[in-house]
PDB file of C-alpha atoms and ligand atoms in Angstrom:
ATOM      1  CA  MET O   1     117.289 112.093  72.730  1.00 81.00           C
ATOM      2  CA  CYS O   2     116.258 113.438  76.094  1.00 91.00           C
ATOM      3  CA  GLN O   3     114.294 116.502  77.077  1.00 95.00           C
ATOM      4  CA  THR O   4     113.637 115.552  80.672  1.00 98.00           C
ATOM      5  CA  LEU O   5     115.197 113.027  83.014  1.00 98.00           C
ATOM      6  CA  LEU O   6     113.271 112.335  86.204  1.00 98.00           C
ATOM      7  CA  TYR O   7     115.589 111.336  89.051  1.00 98.00           C
ATOM      8  CA  ILE O   8     113.359 109.616  91.601  1.00 99.00           C
ATOM      9  CA  LYS O   9     114.977 109.145  95.014  1.00 99.00           C
ATOM     10  CA  ALA O  10     113.520 106.776  97.605  1.00 98.00           C
ATOM     11  CA  ASN O  11     115.611 106.672 100.777  1.00 98.00           C
ATOM     12  CA  PRO O  12     115.382 108.747 103.967  1.00 98.00           C
ATOM     13  CA  LYS O  13     119.201 108.875 104.173  1.00 98.00           C
ATOM     14  CA  THR O  14     121.292 111.819 103.004  1.00 98.00           C
ATOM     15  CA  ASP O  15     123.240 111.450  99.752  1.00 98.00           C
ATOM     16  CA  SER O  16     126.556 110.940 101.521  1.00 97.00           C
ATOM     17  CA  ASN O  17     125.131 108.286 103.876  1.00 98.00           C
ATOM     18  CA  SER O  18     123.431 106.286 101.149  1.00 98.00           C
ATOM     19  CA  THR O  19     125.421 103.962  98.912  1.00 98.00           C
ATOM     20  CA  THR O  20     122.413 103.903  96.572  1.00 98.00           C
ATOM     21  CA  PHE O  21     122.389 107.697  96.179  1.00 98.00           C
ATOM     22  CA  THR O  22     126.177 107.870  95.874  1.00 98.00           C
ATOM     23  CA  LEU O  23     125.990 105.380  93.008  1.00 98.00           C
ATOM     24  CA  ALA O  24     122.953 107.063  91.419  1.00 98.00           C
ATOM     25  CA  ASN O  25     124.679 110.463  91.622  1.00 98.00           C
ATOM     26  CA  VAL O  26     127.662 109.080  89.684  1.00 98.00           C
ATOM     27  CA  PHE O  27     125.219 107.935  87.001  1.00 98.00           C
ATOM     28  CA  VAL O  28     123.239 111.194  86.872  1.00 98.00           C
ATOM     29  CA  GLN O  29     126.335 113.422  86.841  1.00 98.00           C
ATOM     30  CA  LYS O  30     127.878 111.439  83.991  1.00 98.00           C
ATOM     31  CA  TYR O  31     124.580 111.512  82.109  1.00 98.00           C
ATOM     32  CA  GLN O  32     124.263 115.294  82.553  1.00 97.00           C
ATOM     33  CA  LYS O  33     127.820 115.781  81.292  1.00 97.00           C
ATOM     34  CA  LYS O  34     127.070 113.747  78.180  1.00 96.00           C
ATOM     35  CA  ASN O  35     123.625 115.322  77.680  1.00 96.00           C
ATOM     36  CA  PRO O  36     123.910 118.953  78.804  1.00 96.00           C
ATOM     37  CA  ASP O  37     120.619 119.907  77.139  1.00 96.00           C
ATOM     38  CA  CYS O  38     118.579 117.336  79.051  1.00 97.00           C
ATOM     39  CA  GLN O  39     116.704 118.876  81.969  1.00 98.00           C
ATOM     40  CA  ILE O  40     117.148 116.845  85.140  1.00 98.00           C
ATOM     41  CA  ILE O  41     114.312 116.973  87.651  1.00 98.00           C
ATOM     42  CA  THR O  42     115.180 115.534  91.050  1.00 98.00           C
ATOM     43  CA  LEU O  43     112.218 114.126  92.936  1.00 98.00           C
ATOM     44  CA  ASP O  44     113.164 113.180  96.486  1.00 98.00           C
ATOM     45  CA  LEU O  45     110.105 111.279  97.685  1.00 98.00           C
ATOM     46  CA  TYR O  46     110.838 111.843 101.391  1.00 98.00           C
ATOM     47  CA  LYS O  47     111.297 115.581 100.870  1.00 98.00           C
ATOM     48  CA  GLU O  48     108.059 115.579  98.850  1.00 98.00           C
ATOM     49  CA  GLY O  49     106.333 113.958 101.839  1.00 98.00           C
ATOM     50  CA  ILE O  50     104.726 111.252  99.706  1.00 98.00           C
ATOM     51  CA  GLN O  51     102.019 109.502 101.760  1.00 97.00           C
ATOM     52  CA  PRO O  52     100.034 106.331 101.054  1.00 97.00           C
ATOM     53  CA  LEU O  53      96.959 107.069  98.921  1.00 96.00           C
ATOM     54  CA  ASP O  54      94.261 108.600 101.111  1.00 94.00           C
ATOM     55  CA  ALA O  55      90.478 108.536 100.674  1.00 94.00           C
ATOM     56  CA  ASP O  56      90.298 112.124  99.401  1.00 92.00           C
ATOM     57  CA  THR O  57      92.944 111.609  96.668  1.00 93.00           C
ATOM     58  CA  LEU O  58      91.436 108.259  95.693  1.00 94.00           C
ATOM     59  CA  THR O  59      87.985 109.802  95.274  1.00 94.00           C
ATOM     60  CA  LYS O  60      89.415 112.584  93.112  1.00 93.00           C
ATOM     61  CA  MET O  61      91.505 110.139  91.046  1.00 93.00           C
ATOM     62  CA  PHE O  62      88.370 108.346  89.923  1.00 90.00           C
ATOM     63  CA  GLY O  63      85.961 111.269  90.127  1.00 90.00           C
ATOM     64  CA  GLY O  64      87.913 113.729  87.995  1.00 84.00           C
ATOM     65  CA  GLY O  65      89.480 117.034  88.900  1.00 83.00           C
ATOM     66  CA  ASP O  66      92.930 118.088  89.959  1.00 89.00           C
ATOM     67  CA  ASN O  67      94.716 116.243  92.717  1.00 94.00           C
ATOM     68  CA  LYS O  68      98.283 115.520  93.782  1.00 95.00           C
ATOM     69  CA  ALA O  69      98.327 112.057  92.159  1.00 97.00           C
ATOM     70  CA  LEU O  70      97.433 113.616  88.799  1.00 97.00           C
ATOM     71  CA  THR O  71     100.225 116.177  89.167  1.00 97.00           C
ATOM     72  CA  TYR O  72     102.802 113.423  89.827  1.00 98.00           C
ATOM     73  CA  ALA O  73     101.399 111.222  87.046  1.00 98.00           C
ATOM     74  CA  LYS O  74     101.606 114.049  84.482  1.00 98.00           C
ATOM     75  CA  GLN O  75     105.155 114.894  85.552  1.00 98.00           C
ATOM     76  CA  PHE O  76     106.086 111.224  85.150  1.00 98.00           C
ATOM     77  CA  ALA O  77     104.448 110.977  81.716  1.00 98.00           C
ATOM     78  CA  ASN O  78     106.202 114.131  80.566  1.00 98.00           C
ATOM     79  CA  ALA O  79     109.718 112.706  81.146  1.00 98.00           C
ATOM     80  CA  ASP O  80     111.689 110.560  78.671  1.00 96.00           C
ATOM     81  CA  LYS O  81     114.315 109.114  80.981  1.00 98.00           C
ATOM     82  CA  TYR O  82     113.961 107.793  84.504  1.00 98.00           C
ATOM     83  CA  VAL O  83     116.487 107.059  87.232  1.00 98.00           C
ATOM     84  CA  LEU O  84     114.936 105.177  90.148  1.00 99.00           C
ATOM     85  CA  ALA O  85     117.287 105.138  93.136  1.00 99.00           C
ATOM     86  CA  ALA O  86     116.076 102.851  95.910  1.00 98.00           C
ATOM     87  CA  PRO O  87     117.903 100.503  98.296  1.00 98.00           C
ATOM     88  CA  MET O  88     116.597  96.974  98.794  1.00 98.00           C
ATOM     89  CA  TRP O  89     114.318  96.905 101.821  1.00 98.00           C
ATOM     90  CA  ASN O  90     112.978  93.552 102.921  1.00 98.00           C
ATOM     91  CA  LEU O  91     113.434  92.005  99.485  1.00 98.00           C
ATOM     92  CA  SER O  92     111.564  94.866  97.863  1.00 98.00           C
ATOM     93  CA  ILE O  93     111.507  98.648  97.483  1.00 98.00           C
ATOM     94  CA  PRO O  94     110.957 101.191 100.276  1.00 98.00           C
ATOM     95  CA  ALA O  95     107.187 101.602 100.759  1.00 98.00           C
ATOM     96  CA  ILE O  96     107.376 105.276  99.774  1.00 98.00           C
ATOM     97  CA  LEU O  97     108.296 104.264  96.215  1.00 98.00           C
ATOM     98  CA  LYS O  98     105.276 101.958  96.040  1.00 98.00           C
ATOM     99  CA  ALA O  99     103.148 104.864  97.327  1.00 98.00           C
ATOM    100  CA  TYR O 100     104.585 107.027  94.535  1.00 98.00           C
ATOM    101  CA  PHE O 101     103.694 104.374  91.934  1.00 98.00           C
ATOM    102  CA  ASP O 102     100.166 104.345  93.394  1.00 98.00           C
ATOM    103  CA  TYR O 103      99.953 108.031  92.349  1.00 98.00           C
ATOM    104  CA  VAL O 104     101.622 107.579  88.982  1.00 98.00           C
ATOM    105  CA  SER O 105      99.498 104.555  87.952  1.00 98.00           C
ATOM    106  CA  TYR O 106      96.775 106.876  86.744  1.00 97.00           C
ATOM    107  CA  VAL O 107      94.000 105.839  84.357  1.00 96.00           C
ATOM    108  CA  GLY O 108      94.169 107.994  81.259  1.00 96.00           C
ATOM    109  CA  VAL O 109      97.750 109.156  81.936  1.00 97.00           C
ATOM    110  CA  SER O 110     100.032 106.123  82.333  1.00 98.00           C
ATOM    111  CA  PHE O 111      97.576 103.398  81.249  1.00 98.00           C
ATOM    112  CA  LYS O 112      94.012 102.926  80.130  1.00 97.00           C
ATOM    113  CA  TYR O 113      91.437 100.170  80.078  1.00 96.00           C
ATOM    114  CA  THR O 114      90.307  98.748  76.744  1.00 97.00           C
ATOM    115  CA  GLU O 115      87.854  96.001  75.801  1.00 96.00           C
ATOM    116  CA  THR O 116      90.794  93.600  75.615  1.00 96.00           C
ATOM    117  CA  GLY O 117      92.353  94.678  78.903  1.00 95.00           C
ATOM    118  CA  PRO O 118      94.575  97.471  80.230  1.00 96.00           C
ATOM    119  CA  ILE O 119      97.269  98.966  77.983  1.00 97.00           C
ATOM    120  CA  GLY O 120     100.185 101.273  78.760  1.00 98.00           C
ATOM    121  CA  LEU O 121     100.090 104.824  77.453  1.00 98.00           C
ATOM    122  CA  LEU O 122     103.805 105.539  77.820  1.00 98.00           C
ATOM    123  CA  SER O 123     105.000 103.702  74.711  1.00 96.00           C
ATOM    124  CA  ASP O 124     104.264 106.886  72.717  1.00 91.00           C
ATOM    125  CA  LYS O 125     107.938 107.947  72.611  1.00 94.00           C
ATOM    126  CA  PRO O 126     111.297 106.252  73.244  1.00 94.00           C
ATOM    127  CA  ARG O 127     111.714 106.078  77.000  1.00 97.00           C
ATOM    128  CA  LYS O 128     114.391 104.483  79.130  1.00 98.00           C
ATOM    129  CA  ALA O 129     114.671 103.738  82.829  1.00 98.00           C
ATOM    130  CA  VAL O 130     117.381 102.537  85.178  1.00 98.00           C
ATOM    131  CA  HIS O 131     116.822 101.043  88.611  1.00 98.00           C
ATOM    132  CA  ILE O 132     119.813 101.789  90.848  1.00 98.00           C
ATOM    133  CA  SER O 133     119.977  99.925  94.136  1.00 98.00           C
ATOM    134  CA  SER O 134     122.404  98.991  96.873  1.00 98.00           C
ATOM    135  CA  ARG O 135     121.627  95.853  98.831  1.00 98.00           C
ATOM    136  CA  GLY O 136     123.111  94.048 101.835  1.00 98.00           C
ATOM    137  CA  GLY O 137     123.257  90.666 100.081  1.00 98.00           C
ATOM    138  CA  ALA O 138     123.436  89.437  96.485  1.00 98.00           C
ATOM    139  CA  TYR O 139     120.409  88.649  94.349  1.00 98.00           C
ATOM    140  CA  SER O 140     121.457  89.089  90.729  1.00 94.00           C
ATOM    141  CA  GLU O 141     122.356  85.450  90.041  1.00 93.00           C
ATOM    142  CA  GLY O 142     121.092  81.950  90.694  1.00 93.00           C
ATOM    143  CA  PRO O 143     118.154  81.007  92.907  1.00 95.00           C
ATOM    144  CA  ALA O 144     118.513  84.228  94.980  1.00 96.00           C
ATOM    145  CA  LYS O 145     117.196  86.155  91.953  1.00 95.00           C
ATOM    146  CA  GLU O 146     113.695  85.006  92.898  1.00 96.00           C
ATOM    147  CA  PHE O 147     113.967  87.032  96.114  1.00 98.00           C
ATOM    148  CA  ASP O 148     114.537  90.370  94.387  1.00 98.00           C
ATOM    149  CA  LEU O 149     110.914  91.440  94.301  1.00 98.00           C
ATOM    150  CA  GLY O 150     111.794  95.131  94.067  1.00 98.00           C
ATOM    151  CA  ASP O 151     113.557  94.940  90.709  1.00 98.00           C
ATOM    152  CA  LYS O 152     110.826  92.653  89.414  1.00 98.00           C
ATOM    153  CA  TYR O 153     108.116  95.068  90.548  1.00 98.00           C
ATOM    154  CA  ILE O 154     109.828  98.090  88.987  1.00 98.00           C
ATOM    155  CA  ARG O 155     110.323  96.298  85.676  1.00 98.00           C
ATOM    156  CA  THR O 156     106.749  94.984  85.689  1.00 98.00           C
ATOM    157  CA  ILE O 157     105.005  98.257  86.539  1.00 98.00           C
ATOM    158  CA  LEU O 158     107.121 100.209  84.028  1.00 98.00           C
ATOM    159  CA  GLY O 159     106.337  97.552  81.411  1.00 98.00           C
ATOM    160  CA  PHE O 160     102.648  97.901  82.292  1.00 98.00           C
ATOM    161  CA  PHE O 161     102.939 101.616  81.468  1.00 98.00           C
ATOM    162  CA  GLY O 162     104.684 100.756  78.175  1.00 98.00           C
ATOM    163  CA  ILE O 163     108.271 101.466  79.266  1.00 98.00           C
ATOM    164  CA  THR O 164     110.218  98.385  78.274  1.00 97.00           C
ATOM    165  CA  GLN O 165     113.808  99.599  78.067  1.00 98.00           C
ATOM    166  CA  VAL O 166     114.813  99.142  81.681  1.00 98.00           C
ATOM    167  CA  GLU O 167     118.346  98.665  83.045  1.00 98.00           C
ATOM    168  CA  SER O 168     119.354  97.567  86.522  1.00 98.00           C
ATOM    169  CA  LEU O 169     122.482  98.695  88.347  1.00 98.00           C
ATOM    170  CA  PHE O 170     123.203  97.100  91.708  1.00 98.00           C
ATOM    171  CA  LEU O 171     125.827  97.379  94.398  1.00 98.00           C
ATOM    172  CA  GLU O 172     125.582  93.920  95.942  1.00 98.00           C
ATOM    173  CA  ASN O 173     126.858  92.483  99.222  1.00 98.00           C
ATOM    174  CA  ALA O 174     127.104  95.958 100.715  1.00 98.00           C
ATOM    175  CA  ASN O 175     126.641  94.479 104.203  1.00 98.00           C
ATOM    176  CA  VAL O 176     128.704  91.349 103.556  1.00 98.00           C
ATOM    177  CA  LEU O 177     131.916  92.808 102.150  1.00 98.00           C
ATOM    178  CA  GLN O 178     134.303  94.816 104.289  1.00 98.00           C
ATOM    179  CA  GLY O 179     137.385  96.981 103.906  1.00 98.00           C
ATOM    180  CA  ASP O 180     139.224  96.750 100.578  1.00 98.00           C
ATOM    181  CA  ALA O 181     136.772  94.205  99.163  1.00 98.00           C
ATOM    182  CA  LEU O 182     133.848  96.572  99.783  1.00 98.00           C
ATOM    183  CA  GLN O 183     135.748  99.514  98.312  1.00 97.00           C
ATOM    184  CA  LYS O 184     136.560  97.425  95.230  1.00 98.00           C
ATOM    185  CA  ALA O 185     132.880  96.551  94.748  1.00 98.00           C
ATOM    186  CA  ILE O 186     131.902 100.226  95.156  1.00 98.00           C
ATOM    187  CA  ASP O 187     134.563 101.333  92.650  1.00 98.00           C
ATOM    188  CA  GLN O 188     133.403  98.697  90.164  1.00 98.00           C
ATOM    189  CA  SER O 189     129.772  99.759  90.519  1.00 98.00           C
ATOM    190  CA  HIS O 190     130.738 103.396  89.933  1.00 98.00           C
ATOM    191  CA  GLN O 191     132.614 102.383  86.778  1.00 98.00           C
ATOM    192  CA  THR O 192     129.577 100.442  85.561  1.00 98.00           C
ATOM    193  CA  ALA O 193     127.416 103.497  86.320  1.00 98.00           C
ATOM    194  CA  GLN O 194     129.659 105.688  84.145  1.00 98.00           C
ATOM    195  CA  ASN O 195     129.558 103.179  81.293  1.00 98.00           C
ATOM    196  CA  LEU O 196     125.772 102.790  81.492  1.00 98.00           C
ATOM    197  CA  ALA O 197     125.218 106.554  81.677  1.00 98.00           C
ATOM    198  CA  SER O 198     127.316 107.086  78.550  1.00 97.00           C
ATOM    199  CA  ASN O 199     124.871 105.059  76.459  1.00 94.00           C
ATOM    200  CA  PHE O 200     121.612 105.737  78.292  1.00 97.00           C
TER     201      PHE O 200
HETATM  202  C1  FMN F 301     114.694  98.556 106.457  1.00 62.65           C
HETATM  203  C2  FMN F 301     115.806  97.796 105.764  1.00 62.65           C
HETATM  204  C3  FMN F 301     115.552  96.601 105.142  1.00 62.65           C
HETATM  205  C4  FMN F 301     116.576  95.901 104.478  1.00 62.65           C
HETATM  206  N1  FMN F 301     116.303  94.737 103.831  1.00 62.65           N
HETATM  207  C5  FMN F 301     117.280  94.091 103.139  1.00 62.65           C
HETATM  208  C6  FMN F 301     117.016  92.897 102.419  1.00 62.65           C
HETATM  209  O1  FMN F 301     115.898  92.391 102.367  1.00 62.65           O
HETATM  210  N2  FMN F 301     118.027  92.306 101.756  1.00 62.65           N
HETATM  211  C7  FMN F 301     119.293  92.829 101.737  1.00 62.65           C
HETATM  212  O2  FMN F 301     120.158  92.251 101.111  1.00 62.65           O
HETATM  213  N3  FMN F 301     119.576  93.958 102.413  1.00 62.65           N
HETATM  214  C8  FMN F 301     118.605  94.605 103.109  1.00 62.65           C
HETATM  215  N4  FMN F 301     118.877  95.761 103.785  1.00 62.65           N
HETATM  216  C9  FMN F 301     120.236  96.311 103.688  1.00 62.65           C
HETATM  217  C10 FMN F 301     120.331  97.394 102.658  1.00 62.65           C
HETATM  218  O3  FMN F 301     119.769  97.013 101.432  1.00 62.65           O
HETATM  219  C11 FMN F 301     121.799  97.744 102.430  1.00 62.65           C
HETATM  220  O4  FMN F 301     122.389  98.152 103.656  1.00 62.65           O
HETATM  221  C12 FMN F 301     121.991  98.817 101.392  1.00 62.65           C
HETATM  222  O5  FMN F 301     123.355  98.934 101.098  1.00 62.65           O
HETATM  223  C13 FMN F 301     121.443 100.149 101.876  1.00 62.65           C
HETATM  224  O6  FMN F 301     121.634 101.118 100.882  1.00 62.65           O
HETATM  225  P1  FMN F 301     121.740 102.672 101.251  1.00 62.65           P
HETATM  226  O7  FMN F 301     123.133 102.906 101.794  1.00 62.65           O
HETATM  227  O8  FMN F 301     121.507 103.386  99.973  1.00 62.65           O
HETATM  228  O9  FMN F 301     120.682 102.958 102.275  1.00 62.65           O
HETATM  229  C14 FMN F 301     117.877  96.448 104.463  1.00 62.65           C
HETATM  230  C15 FMN F 301     118.125  97.676 105.104  1.00 62.65           C
HETATM  231  C16 FMN F 301     117.110  98.340 105.749  1.00 62.65           C
HETATM  232  C17 FMN F 301     117.407  99.670 106.423  1.00 62.65           C
END
C-alpha cells in the first residue's frame, strides 16, 4: 500500500549523465506502472538548493515555529515509500544528502527523546526505502563492504527513525568496467531494478 513515494535525488548531474539517476528512474517508472495510484514526489536536492544547517534554522528547530527543516521533515514523515538516489562519493553519500538528513532528523517528527533514550517515530505505518547508487568500484562483498559508509549511514539513520525495511540497489565497478562488460552490468542492474520495483 502506498499513498506517497518520495524520490530523493542527490547528484548535481542531469538524469542522462548520471548512472545513478538512470537506474533510479528505471525503478521509479516500473513502480509507478505497478502502483498507478501512488503519488510520486520528486525531490531533487540540488534544485531545492539544500544548504548545510545554518544558525537561524537551528535556532528555530529547537525554539519552535515554522522553518524549512520542519517543512522537509513533515514531508518526509508523510511519505510511505522512499527512493534515495545517490552516487558513492568518497566512500559515502554526497554532502547534500547528509544536509537533507540534518533537516529531516527533527525532534518530535522523525524521532523523540524518552527517559530510556531516543526512539524513532516513523514505525507508525509500514514504510519501505531503497538506496540506489552507482559507484566506481565494488563494495557489496568481502572486506570492501566496510568501506561503504554511505549505505551504512542511510540504513542506520532510517532505522533510527523506525524505518527498517531498507533495500540496496547498486551499479558497481562503473569506473572499472568498459565497453560490453559495462553495458552488461548496467543491463543487469536495470533488470534487478525492475524486479525490486515489482515487489516494493
Ligand atoms: C566526488 C566523487 C567522489 C567519488 N568517490 C568514489 C569512491 O569513494 N568510491 C568509488 O568507488 N567511486 C567514487 N566515485 C565514482 C562514482 O561513484 C562513480 O563514477 C559513479 O558511477 C557515479 O555515478 P553517477 O553517474 O550517478 O554520478 C566518486 C565520484 C565523484 C565525482
